[in-house]
Short mmCIF file of C-alpha atoms in Angstrom, two decimals:
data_model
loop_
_atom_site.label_atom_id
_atom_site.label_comp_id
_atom_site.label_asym_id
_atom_site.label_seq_id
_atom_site.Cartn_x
_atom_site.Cartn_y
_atom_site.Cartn_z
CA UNK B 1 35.96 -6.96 -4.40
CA UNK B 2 33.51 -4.01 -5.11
CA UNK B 3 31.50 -3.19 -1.95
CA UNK B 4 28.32 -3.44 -1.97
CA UNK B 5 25.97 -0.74 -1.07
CA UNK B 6 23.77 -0.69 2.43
CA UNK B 7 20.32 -0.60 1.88
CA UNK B 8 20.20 2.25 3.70
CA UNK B 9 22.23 3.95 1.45
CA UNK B 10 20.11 3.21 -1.57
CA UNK B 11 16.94 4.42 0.63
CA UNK B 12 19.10 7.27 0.74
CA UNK B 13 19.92 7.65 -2.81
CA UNK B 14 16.60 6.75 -4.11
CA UNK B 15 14.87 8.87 -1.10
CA UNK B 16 16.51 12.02 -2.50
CA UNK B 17 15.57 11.86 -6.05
CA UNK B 18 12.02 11.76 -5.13
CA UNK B 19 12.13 14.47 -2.75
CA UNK B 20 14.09 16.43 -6.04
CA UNK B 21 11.07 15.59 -7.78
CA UNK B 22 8.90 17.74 -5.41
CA UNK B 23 6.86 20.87 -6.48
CA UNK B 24 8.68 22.93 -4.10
CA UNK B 25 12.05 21.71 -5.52
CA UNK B 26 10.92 21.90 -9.50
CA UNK B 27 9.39 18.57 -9.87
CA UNK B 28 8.57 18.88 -13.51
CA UNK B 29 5.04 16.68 -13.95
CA UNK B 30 5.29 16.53 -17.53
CA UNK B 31 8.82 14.74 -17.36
CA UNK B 32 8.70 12.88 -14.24
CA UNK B 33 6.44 10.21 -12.68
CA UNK B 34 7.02 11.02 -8.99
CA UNK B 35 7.03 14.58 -9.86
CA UNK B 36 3.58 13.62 -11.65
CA UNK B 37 1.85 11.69 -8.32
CA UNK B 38 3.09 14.41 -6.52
CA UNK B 39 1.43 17.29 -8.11
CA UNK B 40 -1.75 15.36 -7.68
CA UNK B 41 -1.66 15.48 -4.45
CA UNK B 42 -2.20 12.83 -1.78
CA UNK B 43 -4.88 10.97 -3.28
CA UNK B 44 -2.96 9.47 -6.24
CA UNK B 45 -0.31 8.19 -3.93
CA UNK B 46 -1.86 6.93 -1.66
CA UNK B 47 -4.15 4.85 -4.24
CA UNK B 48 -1.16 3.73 -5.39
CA UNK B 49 0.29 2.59 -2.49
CA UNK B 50 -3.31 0.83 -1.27
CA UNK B 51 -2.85 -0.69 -5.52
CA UNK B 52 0.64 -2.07 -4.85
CA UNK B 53 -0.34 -3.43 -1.38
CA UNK B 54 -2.90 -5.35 -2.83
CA UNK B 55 -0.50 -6.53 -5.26
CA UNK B 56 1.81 -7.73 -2.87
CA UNK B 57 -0.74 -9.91 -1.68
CA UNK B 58 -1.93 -11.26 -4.86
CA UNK B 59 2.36 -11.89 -5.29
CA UNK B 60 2.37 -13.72 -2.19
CA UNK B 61 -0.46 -16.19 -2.27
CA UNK B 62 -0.01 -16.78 -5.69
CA UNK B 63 3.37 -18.25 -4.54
CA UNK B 64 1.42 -20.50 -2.11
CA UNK B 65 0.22 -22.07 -5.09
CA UNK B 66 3.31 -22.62 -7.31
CA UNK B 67 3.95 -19.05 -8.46
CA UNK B 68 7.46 -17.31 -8.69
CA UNK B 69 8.39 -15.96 -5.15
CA UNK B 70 10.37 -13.40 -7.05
CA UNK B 71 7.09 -11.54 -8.02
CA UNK B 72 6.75 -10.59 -4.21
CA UNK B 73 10.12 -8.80 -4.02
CA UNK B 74 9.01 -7.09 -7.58
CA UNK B 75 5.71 -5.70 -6.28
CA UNK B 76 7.59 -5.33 -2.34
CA UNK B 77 9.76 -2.79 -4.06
CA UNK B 78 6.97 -1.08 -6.02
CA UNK B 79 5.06 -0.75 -2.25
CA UNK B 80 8.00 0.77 -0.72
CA UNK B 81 8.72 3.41 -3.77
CA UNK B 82 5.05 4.96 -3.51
CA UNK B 83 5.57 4.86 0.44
CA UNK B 84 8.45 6.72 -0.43
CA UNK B 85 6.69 9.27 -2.25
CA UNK B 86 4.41 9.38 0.46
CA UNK B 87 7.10 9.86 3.34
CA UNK B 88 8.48 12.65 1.26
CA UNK B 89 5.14 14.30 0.79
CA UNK B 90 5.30 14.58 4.22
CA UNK B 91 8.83 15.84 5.08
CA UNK B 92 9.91 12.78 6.17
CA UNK B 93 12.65 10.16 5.21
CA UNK B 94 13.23 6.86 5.29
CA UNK B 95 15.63 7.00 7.83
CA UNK B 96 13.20 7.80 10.53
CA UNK B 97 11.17 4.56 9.33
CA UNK B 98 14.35 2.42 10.46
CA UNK B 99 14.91 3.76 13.23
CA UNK B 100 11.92 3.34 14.26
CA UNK B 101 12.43 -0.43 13.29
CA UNK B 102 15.15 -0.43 15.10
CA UNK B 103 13.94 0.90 18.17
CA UNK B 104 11.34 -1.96 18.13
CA UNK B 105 13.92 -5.07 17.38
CA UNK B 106 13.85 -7.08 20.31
CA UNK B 107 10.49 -6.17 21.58
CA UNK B 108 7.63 -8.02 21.49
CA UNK B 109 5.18 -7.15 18.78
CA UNK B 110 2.10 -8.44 21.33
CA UNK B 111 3.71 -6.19 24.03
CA UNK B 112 4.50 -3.61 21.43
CA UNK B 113 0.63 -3.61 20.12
CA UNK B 114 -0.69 -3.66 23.72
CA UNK B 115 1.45 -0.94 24.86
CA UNK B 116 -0.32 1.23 21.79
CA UNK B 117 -3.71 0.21 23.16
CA UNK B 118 -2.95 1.83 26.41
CA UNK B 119 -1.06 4.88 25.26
CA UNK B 120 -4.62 5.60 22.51
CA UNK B 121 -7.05 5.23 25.65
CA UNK B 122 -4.92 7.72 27.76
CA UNK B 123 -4.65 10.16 24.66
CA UNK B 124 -8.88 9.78 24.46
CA UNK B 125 -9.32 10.15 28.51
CA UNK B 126 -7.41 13.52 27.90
#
């Protein structure tokens, strides 16, 4: 039996072709999409990625009404590409992104979200 990939293994895979596609590595914009948002800077991606969320939601409610539920893991995957493009914009990878998900399994999200609250007002008291 063939084994099957981890998904973090095709976040890996897919993470470095985009970051190939950056300027600084010879991201040609002509032959390339990513390469393309990414010479355009920030803006482009990140309307993109505010486009796809939106889509996602469209995806989902439309499947509280009858529609195909595979639509959200169509438009889910679109999301997470231009985040992607985004993380690698930045110099980061998606590998940091799970392990930050990882540090947070098994805490609560209330505790986790009032534990933020605290840690912005001591950052704005400084």
């Amino acid at each position: 039996m063939p084994s099957i990939p981890s998904s973090t293994d095709s976040l890996t895979r897919l993470a470095q072709v985009i970051e190939s596609r950056l300027p600084a590595n010879g991201g040609n914009p002509e032959a390339s999409y990513v390469a393309r948002l990414l010479h355009k800077g920030p803006d482009a991606f990140l309307k993109k990625i505010g486009e796809e969320a939106t889509e996602v939601v469209m995806a989902a409610k439309d499947a509280d009404h009858g529609g195909d539920k595979a639509k959200i893991v169509y438009e889910v995957a679109d999301l997470w590409f231009h985040c992607m493009v985004a993380l690698a914009h930045y110099g980061l990878t998606p590998a940091e992104v799970v392990a930050e998900l990882d540090r947070r399994v098994g805490t609560s999200g209330i505790e986790e979200k009032a534990l933020r609250k605290v840690l912005a007002r001591e950052g704005d008291a400084k």
